[in-house]
Coordinates of C-alpha atoms in Angstrom, one line a residue:
X134 CA 21.4 -2.2 0.3
X135 CA 23.5 -2.0 3.5
X136 CA 27.2 -1.7 3.3
X137 CA 29.9 -3.2 5.6
X138 CA 32.5 -1.1 7.2
X139 CA 33.4 0.7 10.5
X140 CA 31.6 3.9 9.7
X141 CA 28.5 2.1 8.4
X142 CA 28.3 0.0 11.7
X143 CA 29.0 3.1 13.9
X144 CA 26.1 5.1 12.3
X145 CA 23.8 2.1 12.5
X146 CA 24.5 1.5 16.1
X147 CA 24.0 5.2 16.9
X148 CA 20.7 5.2 15.1
X149 CA 19.5 2.1 16.9
X150 CA 20.4 3.6 20.2
X151 CA 18.3 6.6 19.5
X152 CA 15.4 4.4 18.6
X153 CA 15.8 2.3 21.7
X154 CA 15.9 5.4 23.8
X155 CA 12.2 6.1 22.9
X156 CA 11.0 2.5 22.7
X157 CA 8.4 1.0 25.1
X158 CA 7.9 -2.7 25.3
X159 CA 4.3 -2.2 26.5
X160 CA 1.8 -5.0 26.5
X161 CA -0.9 -3.2 28.4
X162 CA -2.2 0.4 28.1
X163 CA -1.1 3.4 30.1
X164 CA -4.7 4.3 31.0
X165 CA -8.3 4.0 29.9
X166 CA -7.7 6.5 27.1
X167 CA -4.1 6.1 26.0
X168 CA -1.8 3.3 25.2
X169 CA 1.4 5.3 25.7
X170 CA 2.5 8.6 27.3
X171 CA 3.7 9.6 23.8
X172 CA 0.1 10.0 22.8
X173 CA -0.2 13.2 24.8
X174 CA 3.2 14.7 24.3
X175 CA 3.3 18.5 23.7
X176 CA 4.1 20.0 20.3
X177 CA 7.5 21.1 21.6
X178 CA 8.3 17.6 22.9
X179 CA 7.3 16.0 19.6
X180 CA 9.5 18.4 17.6
X181 CA 12.5 17.9 19.9
X182 CA 12.3 14.1 19.4
X183 CA 11.9 14.5 15.7
X184 CA 15.1 16.7 15.6
X185 CA 17.1 14.2 17.6
X186 CA 16.1 11.3 15.4
X187 CA 16.8 13.3 12.1
X188 CA 20.3 14.2 13.4
X189 CA 21.1 10.5 13.9
X190 CA 19.3 9.1 10.8
X191 CA 21.0 11.3 8.1
X192 CA 24.5 9.9 8.6
X193 CA 23.0 6.4 9.0
X194 CA 21.4 6.6 5.6
X195 CA 24.5 8.1 4.0
X196 CA 26.7 5.3 5.2
X197 CA 24.2 2.4 4.8
X198 CA 22.2 3.1 1.6
X199 CA 23.9 3.5 -1.8
X200 CA 20.7 5.2 -3.0
X201 CA 20.8 7.9 -0.2
X202 CA 24.6 8.3 -0.5
X203 CA 24.4 9.0 -4.2
X204 CA 21.5 11.4 -3.6
X205 CA 23.4 13.3 -0.9
X206 CA 26.5 13.6 -3.2
X207 CA 24.4 14.6 -6.2
X208 CA 22.8 17.4 -4.2
X209 CA 26.1 18.5 -2.8
X210 CA 25.0 17.8 0.7
X211 CA 26.6 16.2 3.7
X212 CA 24.7 14.4 6.5
X213 CA 25.6 17.3 8.8
X214 CA 23.4 19.6 6.6
X215 CA 20.3 17.7 7.8
X216 CA 20.1 17.9 11.6
X217 CA 16.5 19.0 12.2
X218 CA 13.1 19.1 10.6
X219 CA 13.6 22.6 9.3
X220 CA 17.0 21.9 7.8
X221 CA 15.7 18.7 6.2
X222 CA 12.7 20.5 4.5
X223 CA 15.0 23.3 3.5
X224 CA 17.8 21.2 2.0
X225 CA 16.4 17.8 0.9
X226 CA 14.0 17.6 -2.1
X227 CA 11.2 15.0 -1.8
X228 CA 12.0 11.4 -2.8
X229 CA 9.6 10.1 -5.4
X230 CA 8.4 6.6 -6.2
X231 CA 9.8 7.1 -9.7
X232 CA 13.3 7.4 -8.2
X233 CA 12.9 4.2 -6.2
X234 CA 11.5 2.4 -9.3
X235 CA 14.6 3.4 -11.3
X236 CA 16.8 2.2 -8.5
X237 CA 15.0 -1.1 -8.2
X238 CA 15.3 -1.6 -12.0
X239 CA 19.0 -0.8 -11.9
X240 CA 19.7 -2.9 -8.8
X241 CA 17.3 -5.9 -8.8
X242 CA 15.6 -7.3 -6.9
X243 CA 15.8 -5.1 -3.8
X244 CA 17.2 -1.8 -5.0
X245 CA 19.6 0.2 -2.8
X246 CA 17.2 2.5 -1.0
X247 CA 16.8 0.1 2.0
X248 CA 19.4 -0.2 4.8
X249 CA 18.8 -3.9 5.4
X250 CA 21.2 -5.9 3.2
X251 CA 22.1 -9.6 3.1
X252 CA 24.0 -9.4 6.3
X253 CA 21.1 -7.9 8.3
X254 CA 18.6 -10.2 6.6
X255 CA 20.6 -13.3 7.5
X256 CA 21.1 -12.2 11.0
X257 CA 17.7 -10.9 12.0
X258 CA 15.4 -10.9 9.0
X259 CA 11.7 -10.8 9.7
X260 CA 9.6 -10.3 6.6
X261 CA 9.6 -9.0 3.1
X262 CA 7.0 -6.6 1.9
X263 CA 6.3 -4.9 -1.4
X264 CA 4.4 -1.8 -2.5
X265 CA 1.0 -2.4 -3.8
X266 CA -0.4 1.0 -4.6
X267 CA 1.0 2.4 -7.9
X268 CA 1.7 0.9 -11.3
X269 CA 5.3 0.3 -12.3
X270 CA 8.2 -1.7 -10.8
X271 CA 7.3 -2.8 -7.2
X272 CA 9.5 -1.6 -4.4
X273 CA 10.6 -4.4 -2.2
X274 CA 11.6 -4.0 1.4
X275 CA 13.2 -6.5 3.8
X276 CA 12.3 -5.7 7.4
X277 CA 14.1 -7.1 10.5
X278 CA 12.9 -8.3 13.9
X279 CA 14.4 -5.1 15.2
X280 CA 11.8 -3.3 13.1
X281 CA 9.0 -5.6 14.2
X282 CA 8.9 -4.6 17.8
X283 CA 8.6 -0.9 16.8
X284 CA 5.7 -1.8 14.5
X285 CA 3.9 -3.6 17.3
X286 CA 4.0 -0.6 19.6
X287 CA 3.0 1.9 16.9
X288 CA 0.1 -0.2 15.7
X289 CA -1.1 -1.0 19.2
X290 CA -1.2 2.7 20.0
X291 CA -3.3 3.2 16.8
X292 CA -5.8 0.4 17.5
X293 CA -6.2 1.4 21.1
X294 CA -6.9 5.0 20.0
X295 CA -9.5 3.6 17.6
X296 CA -11.4 2.0 20.5
X297 CA -10.2 -1.7 20.7
X298 CA -10.0 -3.0 24.2
X299 CA -9.2 -6.1 26.2
X300 CA -11.5 -9.0 25.1
X301 CA -12.3 -7.6 21.7
X302 CA -11.9 -10.7 19.5
X303 CA -10.8 -9.9 16.0
X304 CA -11.5 -11.6 12.7
X305 CA -8.9 -10.6 10.0
X306 CA -10.4 -11.4 6.6
X307 CA -7.4 -10.9 4.3
X308 CA -4.9 -12.9 2.3
X309 CA -1.6 -12.6 4.1
X310 CA 0.4 -11.7 1.1
X311 CA 3.4 -9.4 0.8
X312 CA 1.3 -6.3 1.7
X313 CA 1.8 -4.5 5.0
X314 CA -1.7 -3.7 6.3
X315 CA -2.8 -7.1 7.5
X316 CA 0.5 -8.1 9.0
X317 CA 0.8 -4.9 10.9
X318 CA -2.7 -5.4 12.5
X319 CA -2.0 -9.0 13.2
X320 CA 1.2 -8.3 15.2
X321 CA -0.5 -5.4 17.1
X322 CA -3.4 -7.6 18.1
X323 CA -0.9 -10.1 19.5
X324 CA 1.0 -7.4 21.4
X325 CA -2.3 -6.1 22.9
X326 CA -3.3 -9.6 24.0
X327 CA -6.5 -9.7 22.0
X328 CA -8.0 -13.0 20.7
X329 CA -7.9 -13.6 17.0
X330 CA -10.0 -15.8 14.8
X331 CA -8.0 -16.5 11.6
X332 CA -10.0 -15.7 8.5
X333 CA -7.8 -16.3 5.5
X334 CA -8.7 -18.7 2.7
X335 CA -12.4 -18.5 3.1
X336 CA -15.2 -17.2 0.8
X337 CA -17.9 -14.8 1.9
X338 CA -20.4 -17.5 3.0
X339 CA -17.8 -19.2 5.2
X340 CA -16.8 -15.9 6.8
X341 CA -20.5 -15.0 7.4
X342 CA -20.9 -18.3 9.2
X343 CA -17.8 -17.6 11.3
X344 CA -19.3 -14.3 12.4
X345 CA -22.6 -15.9 13.2
X346 CA -21.1 -18.7 15.2
X347 CA -18.1 -17.2 17.0
X348 CA -19.3 -13.6 17.5
X349 CA -16.1 -11.5 16.8
X350 CA -16.3 -7.9 17.8
X351 CA -13.6 -6.6 15.3
X352 CA -13.3 -7.1 11.6
X353 CA -10.1 -6.4 9.8
X354 CA -10.5 -5.9 6.0
X355 CA -10.5 -3.5 3.1
X356 CA -13.5 -1.1 2.8
X357 CA -14.7 -2.7 -0.4
X358 CA -14.6 -6.1 1.3
X359 CA -16.6 -4.9 4.3
X360 CA -19.3 -3.8 1.9
X361 CA -19.2 -7.1 0.0
X362 CA -19.3 -9.3 3.1
X363 CA -22.2 -7.3 4.5
X364 CA -24.2 -7.7 1.3
X365 CA -23.4 -11.4 1.3
X366 CA -24.8 -11.8 4.8
X367 CA -28.0 -10.0 3.8
X368 CA -28.4 -12.4 0.9
X369 CA -28.1 -15.2 3.4
X370 CA -30.9 -13.7 5.6
X371 CA -28.6 -12.2 8.1
X372 CA -28.4 -8.6 9.3
X373 CA -24.8 -7.3 9.7
X374 CA -26.1 -4.5 11.9
X375 CA -27.4 -7.1 14.4
X376 CA -24.2 -9.1 14.5
X377 CA -21.5 -9.0 17.2
X378 CA -19.3 -6.7 15.2
X379 CA -18.6 -3.3 16.8
X380 CA -15.4 -2.2 15.2
X381 CA -14.2 -2.5 11.6
X382 CA -10.4 -1.9 11.2
X383 CA -9.9 -0.9 7.5
X384 CA -6.9 -0.2 5.4
X385 CA -5.6 -0.4 1.8
X386 CA -8.2 1.9 0.3
X387 CA -9.5 5.4 1.1
X388 CA -12.9 5.5 2.7
X389 CA -13.2 7.9 5.7
X390 CA -12.8 11.0 3.5
X391 CA -14.9 9.7 0.6
X392 CA -18.4 11.1 0.9
X393 CA -20.9 8.4 1.2
X394 CA -18.6 5.4 1.7
X395 CA -17.9 5.8 5.4
X396 CA -21.6 6.2 6.1
X397 CA -22.5 3.3 3.9
X398 CA -20.2 0.9 5.7
X399 CA -21.2 2.0 9.2
X400 CA -24.9 1.9 8.4
X401 CA -24.6 -1.5 6.9
X402 CA -22.8 -2.9 9.9
X403 CA -24.0 -0.8 12.7
X404 CA -20.4 -0.5 13.8
X405 CA -17.6 2.1 14.0
X406 CA -15.1 2.2 11.1
X407 CA -11.5 2.6 12.3
X408 CA -8.8 4.0 9.9
X409 CA -5.5 2.2 9.6
X410 CA -3.4 4.3 7.2
X411 CA 0.1 3.8 5.9
X412 CA 2.4 2.9 3.0
X413 CA 5.0 0.2 2.5
X414 CA 7.8 2.6 1.7
X415 CA 7.8 5.2 4.6
X416 CA 4.9 4.2 6.9
X417 CA 4.9 0.4 7.0
X418 CA 3.4 0.5 10.5
X419 CA 0.3 2.6 11.1
X420 CA 0.9 6.3 10.3
X421 CA -2.6 7.5 10.4
X422 CA -5.3 6.4 12.8
X423 CA -8.6 7.2 14.3
X424 CA -9.4 8.6 17.7
X425 CA -12.8 8.9 19.6
X426 CA -13.3 12.4 18.0
X427 CA -12.6 11.6 14.4
X428 CA -16.2 11.8 13.2
X429 CA -17.4 14.5 15.7
X430 CA -16.8 17.6 13.5
X431 CA -17.8 18.7 10.1
X432 CA -15.3 16.4 8.4
X433 CA -13.6 13.2 9.6
X434 CA -9.8 13.3 10.2
X435 CA -7.0 11.0 11.1
X436 CA -4.1 11.6 13.6
X437 CA -0.6 11.1 12.3
X438 CA 2.0 9.6 14.7
X439 CA 4.6 12.3 14.8
X440 CA 7.0 11.1 17.4
X441 CA 8.0 8.4 14.9
X442 CA 7.4 10.2 11.6
X443 CA 7.4 13.7 10.1
X444 CA 4.4 14.5 8.0
X445 CA 4.1 17.4 5.5
X446 CA 2.0 18.5 2.6
X447 CA 3.4 19.8 -0.6
X448 CA 2.1 21.3 -3.8
X449 CA 1.4 18.5 -6.4
X450 CA 3.1 20.4 -9.2
X451 CA 6.0 22.1 -7.6
X452 CA 6.5 19.7 -4.7
X453 CA 7.2 22.7 -2.5
X454 CA 5.6 22.9 1.0
X455 CA 2.1 24.4 1.1
X456 CA 1.0 26.9 3.8
X457 CA -0.4 25.4 7.0
X458 CA -4.0 24.4 6.5
X459 CA -3.9 24.3 2.7
X460 CA -4.6 21.1 0.8
X461 CA -1.6 19.3 -0.6
X462 CA -0.2 15.9 -1.1
X463 CA 1.4 14.0 1.7
X464 CA 5.1 13.5 2.4
X465 CA 6.4 11.2 5.1
X466 CA 9.8 11.0 6.8
X467 CA 10.0 7.6 8.6
X468 CA 11.9 7.7 11.9
X469 CA 11.0 4.3 13.2
X470 CA 13.0 1.7 11.3
X471 CA 16.4 0.1 11.0
X472 CA 15.5 -1.1 7.5
X473 CA 13.4 1.6 5.9
X474 CA 14.2 5.0 7.4
X475 CA 13.2 7.4 4.7
X476 CA 13.7 11.2 4.3
X477 CA 10.8 13.1 2.8
X478 CA 9.2 10.3 0.8
X479 CA 6.3 11.5 -1.4
X480 CA 3.3 9.3 -0.4
X481 CA 1.1 11.5 -2.5
X482 CA -2.3 11.4 -0.8
X483 CA -4.3 14.7 -0.6
X484 CA -5.2 16.1 2.8
X485 CA -5.0 19.3 4.9
X486 CA -2.9 19.3 8.1
X487 CA -4.2 20.8 11.3
X488 CA -2.0 21.3 14.4
X489 CA -4.9 22.4 16.6
X490 CA -5.3 20.4 19.8
X491 CA -7.8 17.5 19.5
X492 CA -10.7 16.9 21.9
X493 CA -9.3 13.5 22.5
X494 CA -6.2 15.0 24.2
X495 CA -3.7 14.1 21.5
X496 CA -1.5 16.9 20.1
X497 CA -0.3 14.9 17.1
X498 CA -1.1 16.6 13.8
X499 CA -4.4 15.7 12.1
X500 CA -5.1 15.0 8.4
X501 CA -8.4 16.8 7.9
X502 CA -10.8 15.0 5.5
X503 CA -8.5 12.0 6.0
X504 CA -6.4 10.9 3.0
X505 CA -8.1 10.8 -0.4
X506 CA -7.2 11.0 -4.1
X507 CA -3.6 9.7 -4.3
X508 CA -1.8 11.8 -6.9
X509 CA -0.6 8.7 -8.8
X510 CA -4.3 7.9 -9.5
X511 CA -5.1 11.2 -11.2
X512 CA -7.1 10.7 -14.4
X513 CA -6.5 13.1 -17.3
X514 CA -9.4 12.8 -19.8
X515 CA -9.3 15.2 -22.7
X516 CA -7.4 17.7 -20.5
X517 CA -9.7 17.5 -17.6
X518 CA -8.2 16.0 -14.4
X519 CA -10.1 14.2 -11.6
X520 CA -9.7 11.3 -9.2
X521 CA -11.5 8.0 -8.9
X522 CA -12.8 9.0 -5.5
X523 CA -14.8 11.8 -7.2
X524 CA -16.5 9.1 -9.3
X525 CA -17.0 7.1 -6.2
X526 CA -18.8 10.0 -4.5
X527 CA -21.0 10.5 -7.5
X528 CA -22.0 6.8 -7.4
X529 CA -22.6 6.8 -3.6
X530 CA -24.9 9.7 -4.0
X531 CA -27.4 7.6 -6.0
X532 CA -29.9 5.7 -3.7
X533 CA -29.8 2.0 -4.4
X534 CA -26.5 2.0 -6.2
X535 CA -24.4 -1.1 -5.6
X536 CA -21.1 -1.1 -3.7
X537 CA -18.8 -1.6 -6.7
X538 CA -18.3 0.4 -9.8
X539 CA -15.8 0.5 -12.7
X540 CA -14.2 3.3 -14.7
X541 CA -13.2 2.3 -18.2
X542 CA -11.1 4.7 -20.3
X543 CA -11.2 4.0 -24.0
X544 CA -10.2 5.6 -27.3
X545 CA -12.7 5.8 -30.2
X546 CA -11.8 5.2 -33.8
X547 CA -11.5 8.9 -34.5
X548 CA -8.9 9.2 -31.6
X549 CA -11.3 10.7 -29.0
X550 CA -10.7 9.5 -25.5
X551 CA -13.9 8.6 -23.6
X552 CA -15.0 7.3 -20.2
X553 CA -17.6 4.6 -19.4
X554 CA -18.6 4.3 -15.8
X555 CA -20.2 0.9 -14.9
X556 CA -22.6 1.0 -12.0
X557 CA -24.7 -1.6 -10.3
X558 CA -28.4 -0.8 -9.9
X559 CA -31.8 -2.5 -10.3
X560 CA -33.1 0.5 -12.3
X561 CA -31.4 1.2 -15.7
X562 CA -33.1 4.6 -15.8
X563 CA -30.7 6.0 -13.2
X564 CA -27.9 6.2 -15.8
X565 CA -28.7 9.7 -16.7
X566 CA -28.7 10.8 -13.1
X567 CA -25.3 9.1 -12.4
X568 CA -23.9 10.9 -15.5
X569 CA -25.1 14.2 -14.2
X570 CA -23.6 13.6 -10.8
X571 CA -20.3 12.8 -12.4
X572 CA -20.4 15.9 -14.6
X573 CA -21.2 18.0 -11.5
X574 CA -18.2 16.7 -9.6
X575 CA -15.7 16.2 -12.4
X576 CA -16.8 18.6 -15.2
X577 CA -16.5 15.8 -17.7
X578 CA -19.1 13.9 -19.8
X579 CA -19.2 10.2 -19.4
X580 CA -21.3 7.2 -20.6
X581 CA -22.9 5.3 -17.7
X582 CA -23.7 1.6 -18.1
X583 CA -26.0 0.0 -15.6
X584 CA -25.6 -3.6 -14.7
X585 CA -27.4 -5.9 -12.2
X586 CA -26.4 -5.8 -8.5
X587 CA -23.5 -8.0 -7.6
X588 CA -22.3 -8.2 -11.2
X589 CA -18.9 -6.6 -10.7
X590 CA -16.1 -8.6 -9.1
X591 CA -15.2 -8.2 -5.4
X592 CA -11.7 -8.5 -3.8
X593 CA -10.3 -9.1 -0.4
X594 CA -7.5 -6.6 -1.1
X595 CA -7.7 -3.3 -3.0
X596 CA -10.6 -3.2 -5.4
X597 CA -9.5 -2.6 -9.1
X598 CA -11.9 0.0 -10.4
X599 CA -9.9 1.9 -13.1
X600 CA -9.3 0.2 -16.5
X601 CA -7.3 2.4 -18.8
X602 CA -7.7 0.9 -22.2
X603 CA -6.8 4.0 -24.2
X604 CA -4.5 4.0 -27.2
X605 CA -1.1 5.2 -26.1
X606 CA 1.0 7.3 -28.4

């Protein structure tokens, strides 16, 4: 919640001037390979800009967010203690979703972690978004038109890196609700001057007919919906791989780093999947994105846009930084917003960071194996911990398995917690094999229930696959 006052306005204006200094109002690409010269900045150049932005954003947050001011004071810190990436990591503990949820509960409906208050919203309000990933109180964010123009550029850079070019007509197949992904893509497509075929409010049959008739080259959807629509087309006698679609821009769910899922989508469509990764709180525009090399090595990866964000990985238990190249959970400092600048927000996706130069010419850090297994989604069953993506990999390893599955956690009469995994398949005898694959990956026994293909529900947005029905103490 923004404050009024001379100091609040001074720090806001200083922060906005720094953002403007590095803003490009670009509607066409720099070259055949890059949207912006920032794409090929050196590591030193990236770090210098990060430091300059951090020095300006710390006092801005202190003066314009009651949440941040209270946290500074509680930690015994002044904004002048955070003037660089190194000093930020050294002095500022990560901000968790739990802290934000507590703040939103105490100060409904917006909380005080945002720096866009009623005054900014009335003057230049653009759109309200809310978090969609974790359970608990939703975090709501009011973004301004000042933010929008920065989103457009970041997202255009990401989509251009993924391969989209002039004339690539796009077909967004999402409900335009209060979730960031679809809106971010939509505004970037407009900035890039690409034609769009609106695809909201249609069922799978109608969308299949749109693809057949109007021949879009780009689909925008969640990974689970890409699978669902492809199967729907097959049931109508169409072959998705023979369609006009060449690119599938996907967000909202992990897929690139999930063994079997990326391959399944690309084989079904005969098209290239493009990652569009972010989170509402600290990466509302695209933070992670694909480049031409992202599938060329032993494991896929995404680039992380470092001139507008600082990305780290920390230990999931201690929340302390892990050594370079070690697997940890993601932390993002957002340096690209008037409304939701954030210092060290715990996004919580597992990855390994690599600072080695990429064959595409970009020096921005890479998340190796992409982003998988959000720490919030960790399942603890009888003391054994695993992630839904491990179950997904087990299911994908079975030939003929359907695209959807469900994980049902229950408590038996004697108090024992159990897991049932529901899998689509035409052959009920594969249940034992699925159970073995799950045990190999997760070291836990489970019951596997086989249902007919296309039995489980499909969704345009994030698929709900975990149902925790256990008795809680």
